[in-house]
Amino acid sequence: MNFLHALRLRQMVDLHWSSLGRALRNFGVADADLDDALQQAYVVAATKVDAIELGKERAFLLGTCVHVAARLRRAKGRAREIADYDLDAIASDAVPADVQLDAERAREDLARILDALGPELREVFVLYEIEELTMAVIASALDVPPGTVASRLRRAREEFRVLVAKRGRHK
Amino acid sequence: MSAIDDDLKPLLHREPSSAEARLLRAALVYHPRKEAKRQLLRRLGLASWSVTVAIALVNALTKLGLRATVAKLISIWAGLVVALAVASAAGVYSIYTTTHHIDAAYVPKRAVPSASDYTRELGAVTALASAVAAQADELTGSRDDISDAGVSSNSAYAPPPSAKTTTTTTLKSITLTDEIEYLELIRTATATGQASRAQSLLAQYTKTFPQPRLAIEAKVLAIEAMLAAGNTLGAQRASAAFLQATPKHVLAGRVRAILASLDGPNADAGIP
């Protein structure tokens, strides 16, 4: 890695470290594995820094995070757990009506809802709704057609709304 | 048209007071660990003072809206360096020709290589090629196996020249990227169920990289390879040794998780 590549990579770390950590957590990576996952994502970026297009660093890193999260999920055998997730558990574990929703509780609820979406819908939903990437950039980052991104986003939104409403009814 | 625009707008910005937006706002809160970032910068060789100072300078000038100035400064600086280098070379040559009384217009004739020189060079190149091919076979096995495992051919690790023939060149030519790619190869082998292959690659790791910069990462991969090979006891022992030696390393959490998953007698035996 030459000096200019090192500078570019360092800037990628400084600028995107926080948002990648947040994205990985929203992709379902456990808190204990976040630092390790972040390192894996940047190690991949270090090997391909000369191939990353200028101005598309964040999209590249987020796309890498999707793969890292998927690999961790496979390693931990959690895919089946997510598929079999009991949606009623979200509602039954919801906050009582007289308790104000605090940020921590909201985060836990959101994590459960995102788990319930399943990996494919979750990835697109997080990248669009939380990381605010455009559909074209998501399609490029995930290496899927733009139409697929649009349909996954539509389905993810529908399921998200249903789950949020279900949670609200039990409050 | 407005309905389409509204549809494209992220839920977070549609109705800020809605339950959906409140939940999504919770996803934005994240407090990264600074120590983990420092470890990564050290690991990738990005913590040096030259990189830090250059980045600080670029960031400061960018904040001041002087990005164009930065570009100009860099081009002026590069121009000065080139001019200085040319001037130095001309000066040295001038002094050399003066002290050795050499006519600057004189161009020495190149010695024409003989047929025996070519034969000797061809023999050396053939020997080097054989050595490299032998090591490549030893390290990566057949390329077909790698392709079957879902690894693209351009990501396969190309080993450096044989240590026996070009020790000095090998040490100089090995880069951090080589090492990272080698470890990625091990990780892929373990992930695709080729535990013995991963262990064979690990056995070659210290020979291929005599001055490893990612030795700790390699230890974790070794633990995972042992686990994949069914060597639970070995994995437990190696995990315990790892945690005793580097309890605060960023990978310690991963090793602890492995150890906990084994549920062995050492899992609760006072390991940090």
Short mmCIF file of N, CA and C in Angstrom, two decimals, chain A residues 110 113-114 117 125 155-165, chain B residues 11 19-21 23-24:
data_model
loop_
_atom_site.label_atom_id
_atom_site.label_comp_id
_atom_site.label_asym_id
_atom_site.label_seq_id
_atom_site.Cartn_x
_atom_site.Cartn_y
_atom_site.Cartn_z
N LEU A 110 -36.53 -2.46 18.03
CA LEU A 110 -36.17 -2.35 16.62
C LEU A 110 -35.33 -3.56 16.19
N ILE A 113 -37.56 -6.39 15.56
CA ILE A 113 -38.32 -6.23 14.31
C ILE A 113 -37.42 -6.49 13.11
N LEU A 114 -36.20 -5.97 13.17
CA LEU A 114 -35.28 -6.19 12.05
C LEU A 114 -34.93 -7.67 11.91
N LEU A 117 -37.53 -9.41 9.99
CA LEU A 117 -37.61 -9.14 8.55
C LEU A 117 -36.86 -10.19 7.74
N PHE A 125 -33.52 -2.63 3.84
CA PHE A 125 -34.24 -1.69 4.71
C PHE A 125 -33.26 -0.81 5.49
N ARG A 155 -41.46 -4.66 0.27
CA ARG A 155 -41.89 -5.73 1.19
C ARG A 155 -41.41 -5.47 2.61
N ALA A 156 -40.18 -4.96 2.72
CA ALA A 156 -39.63 -4.68 4.06
C ALA A 156 -40.46 -3.61 4.76
N ARG A 157 -40.84 -2.59 4.00
CA ARG A 157 -41.64 -1.51 4.61
C ARG A 157 -43.00 -2.04 5.08
N GLU A 158 -43.61 -2.87 4.25
CA GLU A 158 -44.91 -3.43 4.61
C GLU A 158 -44.79 -4.23 5.91
N GLU A 159 -43.79 -5.09 5.95
CA GLU A 159 -43.63 -5.93 7.15
C GLU A 159 -43.28 -5.08 8.36
N PHE A 160 -42.43 -4.07 8.12
CA PHE A 160 -42.03 -3.19 9.22
C PHE A 160 -43.25 -2.50 9.82
N ARG A 161 -44.12 -1.99 8.94
CA ARG A 161 -45.32 -1.28 9.42
C ARG A 161 -46.23 -2.23 10.22
N VAL A 162 -46.38 -3.44 9.71
CA VAL A 162 -47.24 -4.42 10.40
C VAL A 162 -46.66 -4.70 11.80
N LEU A 163 -45.37 -4.90 11.86
CA LEU A 163 -44.74 -5.25 13.14
C LEU A 163 -44.79 -4.09 14.13
N VAL A 164 -44.60 -2.86 13.61
CA VAL A 164 -44.66 -1.68 14.50
C VAL A 164 -46.09 -1.52 15.02
N ALA A 165 -47.06 -1.73 14.14
CA ALA A 165 -48.47 -1.60 14.55
C ALA A 165 -48.81 -2.66 15.60
N LEU B 11 -38.56 6.63 5.68
CA LEU B 11 -39.61 6.71 6.71
C LEU B 11 -39.21 7.67 7.83
N ALA B 19 -44.52 6.45 15.37
CA ALA B 19 -43.83 5.37 16.09
C ALA B 19 -42.71 4.78 15.23
N GLU B 20 -42.94 4.73 13.92
CA GLU B 20 -41.92 4.18 13.02
C GLU B 20 -40.66 5.03 13.05
N ALA B 21 -40.86 6.34 12.95
CA ALA B 21 -39.69 7.24 12.96
C ALA B 21 -38.96 7.19 14.29
N LEU B 23 -38.75 4.67 16.36
CA LEU B 23 -37.97 3.42 16.40
C LEU B 23 -36.70 3.55 15.56
N LEU B 24 -36.86 4.12 14.37
CA LEU B 24 -35.70 4.23 13.47
C LEU B 24 -34.66 5.21 14.03
#
